[in-house]
Amino acid sequence: MTDERLPAILARHGQSEGPLLPILHDVQRAFGCVSPEMQREIAQALNLSRAEVHGVVSFYHDFTEEADPRPCVQICRAEACQARGVEALMATAEAAAGNRVRLSPVYCLGLCSVGPAARVISERVGDTLHARLDAAKLARLVEAA
Ligand code: FES
């Protein structure tokens, strides 16, 4: 059972064109996840099958089915950032993260010309984008998340 936030999100986007992704983003932001129960409610509200909603939730890395309260650092693993050396930074990021910070791969943050790029989402630093990362900068970001 969800609280009144989910009906409010559904009502806010109900009349808009292609409301599924905006709804999922708002639900993820509000609850920290899009649980199977929420997926069922969203599917019912949009007259979609549960499988359609689940397919979108499972396709995009932005959405999770269970809440994870840890700070999150999304590290771009797409081609431009790979060409700029992101893979060589991953061992450092993983060591800095330990179990305290969740590292999540993303596939483009819109900072391709200034990669490697990362996005930090945490209570301490909010939601911030970072570019031109090297191992030391990425380690500092992860430790500060
Ligand atoms: S490829 Fe990494 S930001 Fe676009």
Short mmCIF file of C-alpha atoms and ligand atoms in Angstrom, two decimals:
data_model
loop_
_atom_site.label_atom_id
_atom_site.label_comp_id
_atom_site.label_asym_id
_atom_site.label_seq_id
_atom_site.Cartn_x
_atom_site.Cartn_y
_atom_site.Cartn_z
CA MET A 1 0.00 0.00 0.00
CA THR A 2 1.39 3.40 -0.94
CA ASP A 3 0.55 6.73 0.63
CA GLU A 4 -1.19 9.65 -1.05
CA ARG A 5 1.91 10.62 -3.04
CA LEU A 6 1.38 8.05 -5.78
CA PRO A 7 -2.21 9.11 -6.57
CA ALA A 8 -0.99 12.73 -6.61
CA ILE A 9 1.78 11.87 -9.07
CA LEU A 10 -0.66 9.95 -11.27
CA ALA A 11 -3.12 12.84 -11.21
CA ARG A 12 -0.38 15.35 -12.08
CA HIS A 13 0.63 13.44 -15.23
CA GLY A 14 -2.62 11.67 -16.06
CA GLN A 15 -3.67 13.94 -18.92
CA SER A 16 -0.23 14.49 -20.44
CA GLU A 17 1.06 12.83 -23.59
CA GLY A 18 3.27 9.79 -22.88
CA PRO A 19 3.02 10.02 -19.11
CA LEU A 20 4.76 6.77 -18.15
CA LEU A 21 8.37 7.97 -17.98
CA PRO A 22 7.59 11.22 -16.14
CA ILE A 23 5.48 9.26 -13.66
CA LEU A 24 8.23 6.69 -13.11
CA HIS A 25 10.81 9.45 -12.55
CA ASP A 26 8.57 11.20 -10.02
CA VAL A 27 7.79 7.93 -8.23
CA GLN A 28 11.48 6.97 -8.10
CA ARG A 29 12.32 10.42 -6.69
CA ALA A 30 9.49 10.36 -4.12
CA PHE A 31 9.84 6.77 -2.89
CA GLY A 32 13.40 5.84 -3.84
CA CYS A 33 12.04 2.97 -5.94
CA VAL A 34 9.19 1.81 -8.15
CA SER A 35 8.04 -1.30 -6.31
CA PRO A 36 6.04 -4.07 -8.00
CA GLU A 37 2.95 -2.82 -6.18
CA MET A 38 3.48 0.70 -7.49
CA GLN A 39 4.03 -0.70 -10.99
CA ARG A 40 0.66 -2.44 -10.71
CA GLU A 41 -1.06 0.79 -9.65
CA ILE A 42 0.64 2.78 -12.42
CA ALA A 43 -0.31 0.17 -15.03
CA GLN A 44 -3.92 0.25 -13.88
CA ALA A 45 -4.05 4.05 -13.95
CA LEU A 46 -2.57 4.25 -17.46
CA ASN A 47 -4.49 1.27 -18.83
CA LEU A 48 -1.25 -0.57 -19.56
CA SER A 49 -0.29 -4.12 -18.72
CA ARG A 50 1.90 -4.68 -15.70
CA ALA A 51 4.46 -6.27 -18.03
CA GLU A 52 4.68 -3.05 -20.07
CA VAL A 53 5.40 -0.98 -16.97
CA HIS A 54 7.81 -3.57 -15.59
CA GLY A 55 9.61 -3.65 -18.95
CA VAL A 56 10.29 0.08 -18.76
CA VAL A 57 11.31 -0.06 -15.08
CA SER A 58 13.75 -2.88 -15.71
CA PHE A 59 15.17 -1.34 -18.91
CA TYR A 60 16.27 1.99 -17.45
CA HIS A 61 19.00 2.16 -14.83
CA ASP A 62 17.26 5.18 -13.30
CA PHE A 63 14.57 2.96 -11.82
CA THR A 64 14.88 0.39 -9.05
CA GLU A 65 12.29 -1.98 -7.62
CA GLU A 66 13.64 -1.74 -4.08
CA ALA A 67 14.70 1.35 -2.22
CA ASP A 68 18.42 1.68 -1.55
CA PRO A 69 19.09 4.43 0.96
CA ARG A 70 22.80 4.62 0.18
CA PRO A 71 24.23 7.59 -1.71
CA CYS A 72 24.48 6.82 -5.42
CA VAL A 73 27.23 7.69 -7.88
CA GLN A 74 26.26 7.08 -11.48
CA ILE A 75 29.32 6.67 -13.66
CA CYS A 76 28.92 7.00 -17.40
CA ARG A 77 30.11 3.87 -19.20
CA ALA A 78 29.01 4.88 -22.70
CA GLU A 79 31.35 5.12 -25.69
CA ALA A 80 32.62 8.68 -25.36
CA CYS A 81 33.47 8.23 -21.69
CA GLN A 82 35.01 4.85 -22.44
CA ALA A 83 37.19 6.53 -25.07
CA ARG A 84 38.22 9.03 -22.41
CA GLY A 85 39.31 6.29 -20.03
CA VAL A 86 36.45 5.67 -17.63
CA GLU A 87 37.13 1.95 -17.37
CA ALA A 88 40.56 2.64 -15.88
CA LEU A 89 38.88 4.62 -13.09
CA MET A 90 36.47 1.92 -11.96
CA ALA A 91 38.77 0.05 -9.57
CA THR A 92 39.45 3.31 -7.72
CA ALA A 93 35.73 4.14 -7.61
CA GLU A 94 34.86 0.71 -6.29
CA ALA A 95 37.53 0.89 -3.59
CA ALA A 96 36.31 4.33 -2.50
CA ALA A 97 32.66 3.23 -2.52
CA GLY A 98 32.98 0.06 -0.47
CA ASN A 99 29.49 -0.84 0.73
CA ARG A 100 28.61 2.71 1.77
CA VAL A 101 28.02 4.12 -1.72
CA ARG A 102 26.14 2.48 -4.58
CA LEU A 103 27.90 2.76 -7.93
CA SER A 104 25.58 2.58 -10.87
CA PRO A 105 26.45 2.48 -14.58
CA VAL A 106 24.66 4.94 -16.85
CA TYR A 107 24.91 5.35 -20.57
CA CYS A 108 25.40 9.05 -21.25
CA LEU A 109 24.94 12.01 -18.97
CA GLY A 110 25.12 14.55 -21.78
CA LEU A 111 28.71 15.50 -20.94
CA CYS A 112 30.38 13.45 -23.68
CA SER A 113 32.92 16.07 -24.72
CA VAL A 114 34.10 16.56 -21.14
CA GLY A 115 34.05 12.99 -19.87
CA PRO A 116 34.61 10.83 -18.01
CA ALA A 117 31.44 11.99 -16.33
CA ALA A 118 29.50 11.08 -13.22
CA ARG A 119 26.35 12.10 -11.39
CA VAL A 120 26.14 12.09 -7.60
CA ILE A 121 22.77 11.67 -5.90
CA SER A 122 22.94 11.91 -2.13
CA GLU A 123 21.52 13.83 0.79
CA ARG A 124 24.92 15.43 1.41
CA VAL A 125 25.49 16.85 -2.06
CA GLY A 126 22.06 16.70 -3.69
CA ASP A 127 22.00 15.85 -7.38
CA THR A 128 25.16 17.05 -9.10
CA LEU A 129 26.99 16.39 -12.37
CA HIS A 130 30.77 16.12 -12.64
CA ALA A 131 33.04 16.06 -15.66
CA ARG A 132 36.71 15.66 -16.62
CA LEU A 133 37.16 13.01 -13.93
CA ASP A 134 40.41 11.33 -13.18
CA ALA A 135 40.96 8.66 -10.52
CA ALA A 136 41.66 11.15 -7.73
CA LYS A 137 38.66 13.36 -8.54
CA LEU A 138 36.34 10.37 -8.80
CA ALA A 139 37.59 8.94 -5.51
CA ARG A 140 36.96 12.31 -3.80
CA LEU A 141 33.46 12.46 -5.29
CA VAL A 142 32.60 8.98 -4.10
CA GLU A 143 33.99 9.63 -0.61
CA ALA A 144 32.04 12.90 -0.34
CA ALA A 145 28.74 11.38 -1.56
S1 FES B 1 29.17 9.24 -23.19
FE1 FES B 1 29.56 9.77 -21.14
S2 FES B 1 28.47 11.61 -20.90
FE2 FES B 1 27.95 10.99 -22.91
#
